[in-house]
Amino acid sequence: MNFDKPVTRRESIKKLVKLWGGLSLAGAFTASVTAPVRAQTASADKKFLIEGIGQTDGYSVTELTRKVFERAGGVGRFISKGDVVVIKPNLSWARRPEMAATTNPEVLKAVVELCQEAGAKKVRIADNTINDARRCFALSGAGAIARSTGADLIHPRSSLMKNMNLKGRSLDTWPVFVPLVEADAVINLPVAKHHSLSSLTVGMKNWIGGVGGSRWSLHQDIHQSIVDLATFFQPTVTLIDAIRIMTRNGPSGGSTSYVTAKNTLILSNDPVAGDAQAALLFGRSPEKLGFIRLARDQGLGTSDFQTLAQQRVVL
Amino acid sequence: MKIRHLVWLRRTLQGCFLLLFLYLVIESRLPQDVYIDYSLAFSGQQDLRLGQPVTFFFQLDPLVGLTSLLSGYTLVKGFVWAAGILVLTVLLGRVFCGFICPFGTVHHAVGTFKPALKGGRMLQANHKVPSQKVKYSILVLLSVAAVFGLNAAGLVDPIAFLFRSLALAVLPGLGTALRSLFEAMAASDIKFLNLASYAAEVIVSPVFGYNPPAYQTGWFIGLLFLVILFLNRIRPRFWCRTLCPLGALLGIFSRISILNLEKYAEKCTECNLCLKHCQGAASPRPDQEWEAAECLMCFNCQNVCPEDALAFRFAWRPARNHQADIGKRAVLTGLAAGISFPFLARLDGRIDKVSDPRLIRPPGALAETQFLELCQRCGLCMKACPTNVINPALAEAGIAGFWTPRLIMTLGYCEYTCTLCGSVCPTGAIREITAREKVEQPIKIGSAYIDRGRCLPWSGNAPCIVCQEVCPTSPKAIFLKEDVVVTADKKTLKVQLPYVDLKGCVGCGICENKCPVRGLPAIRTIAAGESRSLRNQILL
């Protein structure tokens, strides 16, 4: 190791996050020498939206998740062999999965396994939770999934928050949860929920869990904040979990009476289209949602489904 | 068994019990990798609990058992262990002090590895002195005060003292120091140090966590700990000889012990080695009467005696001087203080008239009077709390409730379905409740109110719904009404104004904790409305 050469903080973080993952797994170091190769960004060129619906009783959520990715051309379209993949579920609340306040654990598990099968070198699950992270991980089922699949569940902490310039219209320098940016592929895995200020929290709003600091003040300009964050975090692909959706008392819910089964998954590489499609499940017109309008106007994506390659998987 | 072996057995056991104690202190928290079975999480039948018996040493402690019995008429969970210790003491003397007590071991180690006194001064320090009666005074004070409803034993109980010091001062202090070190390493330009800082943080996280907790009065708890350790430089095991009320209790119980120190004065050459190594100042020299109640059963005297003039022997007849040298004055002082303190402590009116609005007790805490009868102020609930909300009280609970648990919502908040604090309380001052009970009854710890002058939408500054968003109850106890306010530049602003529904509010404080108005949040939590009190209510 060359100790004389100065290292930028960003470089060191990159190295360290890799090192951390290795340590947390089995104490084994997995030093990476090669520069990360971006997953085929070709997928970003051709916009698509795939809706998976489980119509038969007792359909398998795992199966549906796999089918949806298959229809998109397989996970290999987004992940190359040897990639470091980070999955950003919504694990904000220490609620049981049936409350639909957090990403469906079956979907999360299926996605982790798909990434591993596609040859990902490392699969990380990262979210800066609102309730105590340990309790969120335990109650949402994410902890059990990390244990059974061997994925790294990254405990949010201040040493992994680094100030970065988001270059947004409303947001500039914010502490960013680095595992979410130091990865070869990022899979956004939100759950679709009601939200009392932004109406809905789906894919783009999920990135509020990607920053730290005094993020509660983001609510003062919520729509622009959502769009700024979604612009900064641009995931490789977004899979929206609408197996169960929370229709009232969001985003934390707390009763199964607010939860409706929609048995739907929406996979898209267009963050705006995905959220717009999810809005329809709530009976909302996407055009009436501030953050979707703003995101569309800023060219983050489209809410006009006709322009997309749209497909549907029914199980 | 040869005496040499017995002394080594003692040292080994002391080490083991101290390590066990440290281990249990460290384990008194949710582990970083707490994963419960997914199906159980789904059914909601299981509450998160700690894996280790973290209250074990409190169950062993007869003083905790006794004062809880005297004040709260309660047999604490696992009191059989304490009863066992008493039986052991009746038979063998203060073996708890010599073999088991982790605080005693700490003092023993401090005094042995770095003795402050040499030669004649050490001999002088090891003579029995009248001030050793102080501990009996303290014991009488605590017992009598307990009878009159003030259980202050935990302030000076060795187990509670050590737990509190380690959990609320030593560990957070070390954690903070390590964190500064890691931050400095991460900020350096040396690549290796950068890497090492992240790795080191992960390595120490099982003990220190990722964010070192903060505790009100933590510095004072730590300072007191240092002072007590420092006293070993004046006399070895100063605490055990002079102050420890548990030692006093066990001393009284040792009066009919069948294990006696037999002395053979004719063999003694007055080398004073026994006195030099005596831990309890129990007059081991053959020309003095052995003080069984002061003896910490370390067996040093017999071990070091070159002439075999001392020997511990089983005898069915107690030795002459087995009766503890308590003294009338010590008892009377203890009585006078023990009777007056509980009433003096009530003069501030915190118990009888009006309680401090900021005195929010953990969920499941008993009504204030019963709570003070049982709380040991040990800090276990504070250590176990995953959000760091539970803190030692300074003046909020009055002088009677110094260091009892109190929730500070700016440091943390009470997680809606978390019931960890009650599950670790050694005396049941905080009842063990289930998440279902907590949510469905519900168990309220207070209620929130909005400071409209500071609230962003109410004051016309910005739209904000954070308190409503984070409110965990269903339906939410904070509800919104759409309104239009006029901003400073005479523009209209569409906002949602938050209101608190007192019926639904449980006082968890997450709204106060997450409120973007820093410093003094715009929504705050007070104890009024807490389920445990009949009087401290707002609504009919």
PDB file of N, CA and C in Angstrom, chain A residues 3 7 9 12 15-16 19-20 23 93-98 105 130-132 134-135 138-139 143-144 155 157-160 162 195-197 216 219-220 244 249-252 254-255 258, chain B residues 30-32 34-36 38 41-42 44 179 187 191-192 194-195 198-199 201-202 210 386 413 415-418 456 462-463 465-466 468-476 496 510 514:
ATOM      1  N   PHE A   3       1.526   4.731   1.101  1.00  0.00           N
ATOM      2  CA  PHE A   3       0.999   5.609   2.138  1.00  0.00           C
ATOM      3  C   PHE A   3       1.249   7.084   1.843  1.00  0.00           C
ATOM      4  N   VAL A   7      -5.186  10.509  -0.442  1.00  0.00           N
ATOM      5  CA  VAL A   7      -6.413   9.858  -0.914  1.00  0.00           C
ATOM      6  C   VAL A   7      -7.570  10.799  -0.623  1.00  0.00           C
ATOM      7  N   ARG A   9     -11.315  11.773   0.315  1.00  0.00           N
ATOM      8  CA  ARG A   9     -12.254  11.158   1.229  1.00  0.00           C
ATOM      9  C   ARG A   9     -13.197  10.209   0.480  1.00  0.00           C
ATOM     10  N   SER A  12     -11.589   6.934  -0.282  1.00  0.00           N
ATOM     11  CA  SER A  12     -11.419   6.095   0.895  1.00  0.00           C
ATOM     12  C   SER A  12     -12.750   5.482   1.302  1.00  0.00           C
ATOM     13  N   LYS A  15     -13.480   2.469  -0.823  1.00  0.00           N
ATOM     14  CA  LYS A  15     -12.698   1.315  -0.381  1.00  0.00           C
ATOM     15  C   LYS A  15     -13.304   0.740   0.891  1.00  0.00           C
ATOM     16  N   LEU A  16     -13.622   1.680   1.793  1.00  0.00           N
ATOM     17  CA  LEU A  16     -14.021   1.246   3.117  1.00  0.00           C
ATOM     18  C   LEU A  16     -15.347   0.547   3.121  1.00  0.00           C
ATOM     19  N   LEU A  19     -14.693  -2.838   2.215  1.00  0.00           N
ATOM     20  CA  LEU A  19     -14.041  -3.536   3.315  1.00  0.00           C
ATOM     21  C   LEU A  19     -15.062  -3.890   4.376  1.00  0.00           C
ATOM     22  N   TRP A  20     -15.926  -2.946   4.646  1.00  0.00           N
ATOM     23  CA  TRP A  20     -16.926  -3.160   5.694  1.00  0.00           C
ATOM     24  C   TRP A  20     -17.791  -4.366   5.365  1.00  0.00           C
ATOM     25  N   LEU A  23     -16.028  -7.567   6.086  1.00  0.00           N
ATOM     26  CA  LEU A  23     -15.892  -7.817   7.519  1.00  0.00           C
ATOM     27  C   LEU A  23     -17.173  -8.318   8.121  1.00  0.00           C
ATOM     28  N   TRP A  93     -40.045   1.949   9.422  1.00  0.00           N
ATOM     29  CA  TRP A  93     -40.778   1.822  10.685  1.00  0.00           C
ATOM     30  C   TRP A  93     -40.615   0.433  11.279  1.00  0.00           C
ATOM     31  N   ALA A  94     -40.639   0.387  12.592  1.00  0.00           N
ATOM     32  CA  ALA A  94     -40.602  -0.906  13.278  1.00  0.00           C
ATOM     33  C   ALA A  94     -42.018  -1.469  13.304  1.00  0.00           C
ATOM     34  N   ARG A  95     -42.453  -1.900  12.124  1.00  0.00           N
ATOM     35  CA  ARG A  95     -43.800  -2.458  12.008  1.00  0.00           C
ATOM     36  C   ARG A  95     -43.697  -3.841  11.384  1.00  0.00           C
ATOM     37  N   ARG A  96     -44.652  -4.654  11.704  1.00  0.00           N
ATOM     38  CA  ARG A  96     -44.674  -5.987  11.105  1.00  0.00           C
ATOM     39  C   ARG A  96     -45.081  -5.870   9.636  1.00  0.00           C
ATOM     40  N   PRO A  97     -44.655  -6.836   8.809  1.00  0.00           N
ATOM     41  CA  PRO A  97     -44.888  -6.724   7.365  1.00  0.00           C
ATOM     42  C   PRO A  97     -46.364  -6.560   7.002  1.00  0.00           C
ATOM     43  N   GLU A  98     -47.242  -7.158   7.775  1.00  0.00           N
ATOM     44  CA  GLU A  98     -48.660  -7.117   7.420  1.00  0.00           C
ATOM     45  C   GLU A  98     -49.241  -5.697   7.495  1.00  0.00           C
ATOM     46  N   PRO A 105     -41.299  -8.470   2.773  1.00  0.00           N
ATOM     47  CA  PRO A 105     -40.070  -9.254   2.915  1.00  0.00           C
ATOM     48  C   PRO A 105     -39.909 -10.336   1.846  1.00  0.00           C
ATOM     49  N   ILE A 130     -36.300   5.343  10.271  1.00  0.00           N
ATOM     50  CA  ILE A 130     -36.799   6.392  11.163  1.00  0.00           C
ATOM     51  C   ILE A 130     -36.834   5.869  12.597  1.00  0.00           C
ATOM     52  N   ASN A 131     -37.453   4.722  12.803  1.00  0.00           N
ATOM     53  CA  ASN A 131     -37.404   4.091  14.115  1.00  0.00           C
ATOM     54  C   ASN A 131     -36.020   3.464  14.282  1.00  0.00           C
ATOM     55  N   ASP A 132     -35.747   2.971  15.489  1.00  0.00           N
ATOM     56  CA  ASP A 132     -34.454   2.349  15.753  1.00  0.00           C
ATOM     57  C   ASP A 132     -34.183   1.244  14.723  1.00  0.00           C
ATOM     58  N   ARG A 134     -32.336  -1.371  14.557  1.00  0.00           N
ATOM     59  CA  ARG A 134     -32.353  -2.773  14.961  1.00  0.00           C
ATOM     60  C   ARG A 134     -33.771  -3.300  15.012  1.00  0.00           C
ATOM     61  N   ARG A 135     -34.680  -2.485  15.559  1.00  0.00           N
ATOM     62  CA  ARG A 135     -36.057  -2.929  15.677  1.00  0.00           C
ATOM     63  C   ARG A 135     -36.733  -2.961  14.301  1.00  0.00           C
ATOM     64  N   ALA A 138     -35.530  -6.086  12.554  1.00  0.00           N
ATOM     65  CA  ALA A 138     -36.074  -7.301  13.135  1.00  0.00           C
ATOM     66  C   ALA A 138     -37.551  -7.463  12.766  1.00  0.00           C
ATOM     67  N   LEU A 139     -38.327  -6.409  12.963  1.00  0.00           N
ATOM     68  CA  LEU A 139     -39.770  -6.546  12.801  1.00  0.00           C
ATOM     69  C   LEU A 139     -40.191  -6.592  11.333  1.00  0.00           C
ATOM     70  N   GLY A 143     -34.010  -8.373   8.639  1.00  0.00           N
ATOM     71  CA  GLY A 143     -32.912  -9.009   9.359  1.00  0.00           C
ATOM     72  C   GLY A 143     -32.847 -10.493   9.071  1.00  0.00           C
ATOM     73  N   ALA A 144     -34.010 -11.129   9.133  1.00  0.00           N
ATOM     74  CA  ALA A 144     -34.059 -12.564   8.882  1.00  0.00           C
ATOM     75  C   ALA A 144     -33.627 -12.869   7.452  1.00  0.00           C
ATOM     76  N   HIS A 155     -26.124  -1.185   8.899  1.00  0.00           N
ATOM     77  CA  HIS A 155     -26.687  -0.406   9.994  1.00  0.00           C
ATOM     78  C   HIS A 155     -26.405   1.079   9.736  1.00  0.00           C
ATOM     79  N   ARG A 157     -25.484   4.762  10.245  1.00  0.00           N
ATOM     80  CA  ARG A 157     -24.738   5.405  11.321  1.00  0.00           C
ATOM     81  C   ARG A 157     -24.015   6.618  10.768  1.00  0.00           C
ATOM     82  N   SER A 158     -23.618   7.468  11.669  1.00  0.00           N
ATOM     83  CA  SER A 158     -23.112   8.766  11.216  1.00  0.00           C
ATOM     84  C   SER A 158     -21.815   8.627  10.426  1.00  0.00           C
ATOM     85  N   SER A 159     -21.028   7.590  10.712  1.00  0.00           N
ATOM     86  CA  SER A 159     -19.770   7.464   9.976  1.00  0.00           C
ATOM     87  C   SER A 159     -20.026   7.089   8.513  1.00  0.00           C
ATOM     88  N   LEU A 160     -21.205   6.597   8.207  1.00  0.00           N
ATOM     89  CA  LEU A 160     -21.523   6.266   6.812  1.00  0.00           C
ATOM     90  C   LEU A 160     -22.337   7.376   6.146  1.00  0.00           C
ATOM     91  N   LYS A 162     -22.035  10.969   4.554  1.00  0.00           N
ATOM     92  CA  LYS A 162     -21.022  11.925   4.104  1.00  0.00           C
ATOM     93  C   LYS A 162     -21.719  13.091   3.418  1.00  0.00           C
ATOM     94  N   HIS A 195     -49.325   8.954   2.126  1.00  0.00           N
ATOM     95  CA  HIS A 195     -48.517   9.877   2.924  1.00  0.00           C
ATOM     96  C   HIS A 195     -49.302  11.160   3.124  1.00  0.00           C
ATOM     97  N   SER A 196     -49.265  11.673   4.339  1.00  0.00           N
ATOM     98  CA  SER A 196     -50.166  12.772   4.665  1.00  0.00           C
ATOM     99  C   SER A 196     -49.756  14.107   4.052  1.00  0.00           C
ATOM    100  N   LEU A 197     -48.514  14.232   3.637  1.00  0.00           N
ATOM    101  CA  LEU A 197     -48.125  15.503   3.034  1.00  0.00           C
ATOM    102  C   LEU A 197     -47.983  15.392   1.521  1.00  0.00           C
ATOM    103  N   TRP A 216     -36.000  16.107   8.535  1.00  0.00           N
ATOM    104  CA  TRP A 216     -37.404  16.435   8.798  1.00  0.00           C
ATOM    105  C   TRP A 216     -37.775  17.784   8.212  1.00  0.00           C
ATOM    106  N   HIS A 219     -39.691  18.362   4.631  1.00  0.00           N
ATOM    107  CA  HIS A 219     -41.136  18.439   4.448  1.00  0.00           C
ATOM    108  C   HIS A 219     -41.619  19.848   4.142  1.00  0.00           C
ATOM    109  N   GLN A 220     -40.755  20.809   4.375  1.00  0.00           N
ATOM    110  CA  GLN A 220     -41.183  22.178   4.141  1.00  0.00           C
ATOM    111  C   GLN A 220     -41.255  22.502   2.659  1.00  0.00           C
ATOM    112  N   ARG A 244     -49.194  -5.372  -0.854  1.00  0.00           N
ATOM    113  CA  ARG A 244     -50.148  -4.769   0.082  1.00  0.00           C
ATOM    114  C   ARG A 244     -49.878  -3.277   0.069  1.00  0.00           C
ATOM    115  N   ASN A 249     -53.660   6.769   6.904  1.00  0.00           N
ATOM    116  CA  ASN A 249     -52.828   6.868   8.102  1.00  0.00           C
ATOM    117  C   ASN A 249     -51.332   6.689   7.815  1.00  0.00           C
ATOM    118  N   GLY A 250     -50.952   6.946   6.571  1.00  0.00           N
ATOM    119  CA  GLY A 250     -49.554   6.773   6.198  1.00  0.00           C
ATOM    120  C   GLY A 250     -48.699   7.892   6.709  1.00  0.00           C
ATOM    121  N   PRO A 251     -47.385   7.737   6.628  1.00  0.00           N
ATOM    122  CA  PRO A 251     -46.673   6.570   6.105  1.00  0.00           C
ATOM    123  C   PRO A 251     -46.411   5.479   7.135  1.00  0.00           C
ATOM    124  N   SER A 252     -46.829   5.687   8.380  1.00  0.00           N
ATOM    125  CA  SER A 252     -46.464   4.663   9.367  1.00  0.00           C
ATOM    126  C   SER A 252     -47.575   3.650   9.602  1.00  0.00           C
ATOM    127  N   GLY A 254     -50.178   1.276  11.023  1.00  0.00           N
ATOM    128  CA  GLY A 254     -50.254   0.724  12.365  1.00  0.00           C
ATOM    129  C   GLY A 254     -51.447  -0.182  12.556  1.00  0.00           C
ATOM    130  N   SER A 255     -52.233  -0.325  11.498  1.00  0.00           N
ATOM    131  CA  SER A 255     -53.361  -1.244  11.615  1.00  0.00           C
ATOM    132  C   SER A 255     -53.576  -1.889  10.259  1.00  0.00           C
ATOM    133  N   TYR A 258     -55.936  -0.391   7.425  1.00  0.00           N
ATOM    134  CA  TYR A 258     -55.565   0.600   6.412  1.00  0.00           C
ATOM    135  C   TYR A 258     -54.957  -0.073   5.193  1.00  0.00           C
TER     136      TYR A 258
ATOM    137  N   LEU B  30     -30.115  -4.106  22.956  1.00  0.00           N
ATOM    138  CA  LEU B  30     -30.493  -4.877  21.776  1.00  0.00           C
ATOM    139  C   LEU B  30     -29.228  -5.082  20.965  1.00  0.00           C
ATOM    140  N   PRO B  31     -28.919  -6.318  20.597  1.00  0.00           N
ATOM    141  CA  PRO B  31     -27.721  -6.519  19.784  1.00  0.00           C
ATOM    142  C   PRO B  31     -27.853  -5.860  18.420  1.00  0.00           C
ATOM    143  N   GLN B  32     -26.723  -5.529  17.810  1.00  0.00           N
ATOM    144  CA  GLN B  32     -26.764  -4.897  16.486  1.00  0.00           C
ATOM    145  C   GLN B  32     -27.435  -5.823  15.473  1.00  0.00           C
ATOM    146  N   VAL B  34     -29.940  -8.022  15.846  1.00  0.00           N
ATOM    147  CA  VAL B  34     -31.113  -8.684  16.407  1.00  0.00           C
ATOM    148  C   VAL B  34     -32.060  -9.061  15.275  1.00  0.00           C
ATOM    149  N   TYR B  35     -32.075 -10.312  14.988  1.00  0.00           N
ATOM    150  CA  TYR B  35     -32.965 -10.788  13.926  1.00  0.00           C
ATOM    151  C   TYR B  35     -33.914 -11.777  14.582  1.00  0.00           C
ATOM    152  N   ILE B  36     -35.167 -11.533  14.503  1.00  0.00           N
ATOM    153  CA  ILE B  36     -36.020 -12.597  15.022  1.00  0.00           C
ATOM    154  C   ILE B  36     -36.662 -13.318  13.871  1.00  0.00           C
ATOM    155  N   TYR B  38     -38.727 -14.672  11.175  1.00  0.00           N
ATOM    156  CA  TYR B  38     -39.649 -13.924  10.334  1.00  0.00           C
ATOM    157  C   TYR B  38     -41.108 -14.261  10.628  1.00  0.00           C
ATOM    158  N   ALA B  41     -42.218 -12.584  13.716  1.00  0.00           N
ATOM    159  CA  ALA B  41     -42.422 -11.159  13.485  1.00  0.00           C
ATOM    160  C   ALA B  41     -43.778 -10.943  12.850  1.00  0.00           C
ATOM    161  N   PHE B  42     -44.149 -11.866  12.006  1.00  0.00           N
ATOM    162  CA  PHE B  42     -45.405 -11.744  11.290  1.00  0.00           C
ATOM    163  C   PHE B  42     -46.592 -11.879  12.224  1.00  0.00           C
ATOM    164  N   GLY B  44     -46.668 -11.379  15.387  1.00  0.00           N
ATOM    165  CA  GLY B  44     -46.725 -10.355  16.419  1.00  0.00           C
ATOM    166  C   GLY B  44     -46.887 -10.916  17.810  1.00  0.00           C
ATOM    167  N   ARG B 179     -14.997   6.932  19.482  1.00  0.00           N
ATOM    168  CA  ARG B 179     -15.610   7.566  18.328  1.00  0.00           C
ATOM    169  C   ARG B 179     -14.782   8.758  17.839  1.00  0.00           C
ATOM    170  N   ALA B 187     -10.639  11.004   9.068  1.00  0.00           N
ATOM    171  CA  ALA B 187     -10.378  12.297   8.440  1.00  0.00           C
ATOM    172  C   ALA B 187      -8.929  12.438   7.998  1.00  0.00           C
ATOM    173  N   LYS B 191      -4.270   6.372   4.077  1.00  0.00           N
ATOM    174  CA  LYS B 191      -5.294   5.452   3.600  1.00  0.00           C
ATOM    175  C   LYS B 191      -5.549   4.326   4.585  1.00  0.00           C
ATOM    176  N   PHE B 192      -4.458   3.815   5.142  1.00  0.00           N
ATOM    177  CA  PHE B 192      -4.610   2.683   6.050  1.00  0.00           C
ATOM    178  C   PHE B 192      -5.464   3.054   7.257  1.00  0.00           C
ATOM    179  N   ASN B 194      -7.760   5.320   7.389  1.00  0.00           N
ATOM    180  CA  ASN B 194      -9.147   5.439   6.938  1.00  0.00           C
ATOM    181  C   ASN B 194      -9.832   4.086   6.989  1.00  0.00           C
ATOM    182  N   LEU B 195      -9.159   3.122   6.381  1.00  0.00           N
ATOM    183  CA  LEU B 195      -9.723   1.767   6.330  1.00  0.00           C
ATOM    184  C   LEU B 195      -9.911   1.228   7.741  1.00  0.00           C
ATOM    185  N   TYR B 198     -13.018   2.404   9.867  1.00  0.00           N
ATOM    186  CA  TYR B 198     -14.318   1.775   9.584  1.00  0.00           C
ATOM    187  C   TYR B 198     -14.370   0.356  10.135  1.00  0.00           C
ATOM    188  N   ALA B 199     -13.273  -0.358   9.938  1.00  0.00           N
ATOM    189  CA  ALA B 199     -13.222  -1.733  10.446  1.00  0.00           C
ATOM    190  C   ALA B 199     -13.333  -1.726  11.961  1.00  0.00           C
ATOM    191  N   GLU B 201     -14.692   0.443  13.911  1.00  0.00           N
ATOM    192  CA  GLU B 201     -16.029   0.806  14.363  1.00  0.00           C
ATOM    193  C   GLU B 201     -16.947  -0.418  14.373  1.00  0.00           C
ATOM    194  N   VAL B 202     -16.797  -1.244  13.326  1.00  0.00           N
ATOM    195  CA  VAL B 202     -17.611  -2.457  13.262  1.00  0.00           C
ATOM    196  C   VAL B 202     -17.206  -3.417  14.367  1.00  0.00           C
ATOM    197  N   TYR B 210     -23.160   1.913  17.636  1.00  0.00           N
ATOM    198  CA  TYR B 210     -22.656   2.834  16.620  1.00  0.00           C
ATOM    199  C   TYR B 210     -22.767   4.288  17.054  1.00  0.00           C
ATOM    200  N   PRO B 386     -33.374   1.185  23.463  1.00  0.00           N
ATOM    201  CA  PRO B 386     -32.705   1.304  22.168  1.00  0.00           C
ATOM    202  C   PRO B 386     -32.607   2.735  21.646  1.00  0.00           C
ATOM    203  N   TYR B 413     -36.915   8.680  22.014  1.00  0.00           N
ATOM    204  CA  TYR B 413     -38.371   8.649  22.148  1.00  0.00           C
ATOM    205  C   TYR B 413     -38.739   7.226  22.479  1.00  0.00           C
ATOM    206  N   GLU B 415     -40.291   3.904  21.699  1.00  0.00           N
ATOM    207  CA  GLU B 415     -40.790   3.203  20.508  1.00  0.00           C
ATOM    208  C   GLU B 415     -42.106   2.510  20.826  1.00  0.00           C
ATOM    209  N   TYR B 416     -43.026   2.685  19.891  1.00  0.00           N
ATOM    210  CA  TYR B 416     -44.428   2.315  20.118  1.00  0.00           C
ATOM    211  C   TYR B 416     -44.597   0.862  20.580  1.00  0.00           C
ATOM    212  N   THR B 417     -43.879  -0.072  19.966  1.00  0.00           N
ATOM    213  CA  THR B 417     -44.086  -1.473  20.317  1.00  0.00           C
ATOM    214  C   THR B 417     -42.915  -2.046  21.095  1.00  0.00           C
ATOM    215  N   CYS B 418     -42.066  -1.174  21.613  1.00  0.00           N
ATOM    216  CA  CYS B 418     -40.908  -1.661  22.373  1.00  0.00           C
ATOM    217  C   CYS B 418     -41.283  -1.774  23.844  1.00  0.00           C
ATOM    218  N   LEU B 456     -44.139  25.421  12.763  1.00  0.00           N
ATOM    219  CA  LEU B 456     -43.914  26.052  11.453  1.00  0.00           C
ATOM    220  C   LEU B 456     -45.204  26.431  10.728  1.00  0.00           C
ATOM    221  N   ALA B 462     -43.823  27.719   7.321  1.00  0.00           N
ATOM    222  CA  ALA B 462     -43.620  26.700   6.292  1.00  0.00           C
ATOM    223  C   ALA B 462     -44.619  25.572   6.492  1.00  0.00           C
ATOM    224  N   PRO B 463     -44.929  24.848   5.427  1.00  0.00           N
ATOM    225  CA  PRO B 463     -45.748  23.642   5.623  1.00  0.00           C
ATOM    226  C   PRO B 463     -44.901  22.546   6.267  1.00  0.00           C
ATOM    227  N   ILE B 465     -45.576  18.499   8.389  1.00  0.00           N
ATOM    228  CA  ILE B 465     -46.513  17.559   9.010  1.00  0.00           C
ATOM    229  C   ILE B 465     -45.751  16.476   9.743  1.00  0.00           C
ATOM    230  N   VAL B 466     -44.493  16.757  10.078  1.00  0.00           N
ATOM    231  CA  VAL B 466     -43.629  15.693  10.590  1.00  0.00           C
ATOM    232  C   VAL B 466     -44.234  15.011  11.816  1.00  0.00           C
ATOM    233  N   GLN B 468     -47.257  14.609  12.692  1.00  0.00           N
ATOM    234  CA  GLN B 468     -48.356  13.738  12.312  1.00  0.00           C
ATOM    235  C   GLN B 468     -47.833  12.497  11.602  1.00  0.00           C
ATOM    236  N   GLU B 469     -46.834  12.707  10.746  1.00  0.00           N
ATOM    237  CA  GLU B 469     -46.273  11.596   9.983  1.00  0.00           C
ATOM    238  C   GLU B 469     -45.686  10.515  10.882  1.00  0.00           C
ATOM    239  N   VAL B 470     -44.950  10.943  11.921  1.00  0.00           N
ATOM    240  CA  VAL B 470     -44.261   9.959  12.737  1.00  0.00           C
ATOM    241  C   VAL B 470     -45.141   9.401  13.850  1.00  0.00           C
ATOM    242  N   CYS B 471     -46.298   9.997  14.071  1.00  0.00           N
ATOM    243  CA  CYS B 471     -47.177   9.525  15.143  1.00  0.00           C
ATOM    244  C   CYS B 471     -47.533   8.059  14.916  1.00  0.00           C
ATOM    245  N   PRO B 472     -47.241   7.199  15.877  1.00  0.00           N
ATOM    246  CA  PRO B 472     -47.377   5.759  15.636  1.00  0.00           C
ATOM    247  C   PRO B 472     -48.760   5.186  15.929  1.00  0.00           C
ATOM    248  N   THR B 473     -49.643   5.952  16.564  1.00  0.00           N
ATOM    249  CA  THR B 473     -50.913   5.345  16.964  1.00  0.00           C
ATOM    250  C   THR B 473     -51.835   5.226  15.759  1.00  0.00           C
ATOM    251  N   SER B 474     -52.823   4.387  15.885  1.00  0.00           N
ATOM    252  CA  SER B 474     -53.799   4.331  14.810  1.00  0.00           C
ATOM    253  C   SER B 474     -55.195   4.307  15.407  1.00  0.00           C
ATOM    254  N   PRO B 475     -56.059   5.269  15.050  1.00  0.00           N
ATOM    255  CA  PRO B 475     -55.734   6.392  14.167  1.00  0.00           C
ATOM    256  C   PRO B 475     -54.727   7.333  14.826  1.00  0.00           C
ATOM    257  N   LYS B 476     -54.086   8.157  14.000  1.00  0.00           N
ATOM    258  CA  LYS B 476     -53.048   9.023  14.528  1.00  0.00           C
ATOM    259  C   LYS B 476     -53.609  10.007  15.548  1.00  0.00           C
ATOM    260  N   GLN B 496     -51.174  22.508   6.462  1.00  0.00           N
ATOM    261  CA  GLN B 496     -51.988  21.600   7.259  1.00  0.00           C
ATOM    262  C   GLN B 496     -51.599  21.822   8.708  1.00  0.00           C
ATOM    263  N   ILE B 510     -42.213  10.722  20.014  1.00  0.00           N
ATOM    264  CA  ILE B 510     -41.482  10.697  18.742  1.00  0.00           C
ATOM    265  C   ILE B 510     -41.713  12.007  17.988  1.00  0.00           C
ATOM    266  N   LYS B 514     -38.658  14.208  16.573  1.00  0.00           N
ATOM    267  CA  LYS B 514     -38.419  14.422  15.150  1.00  0.00           C
ATOM    268  C   LYS B 514     -38.808  15.828  14.687  1.00  0.00           C
TER     269      LYS B 514
END
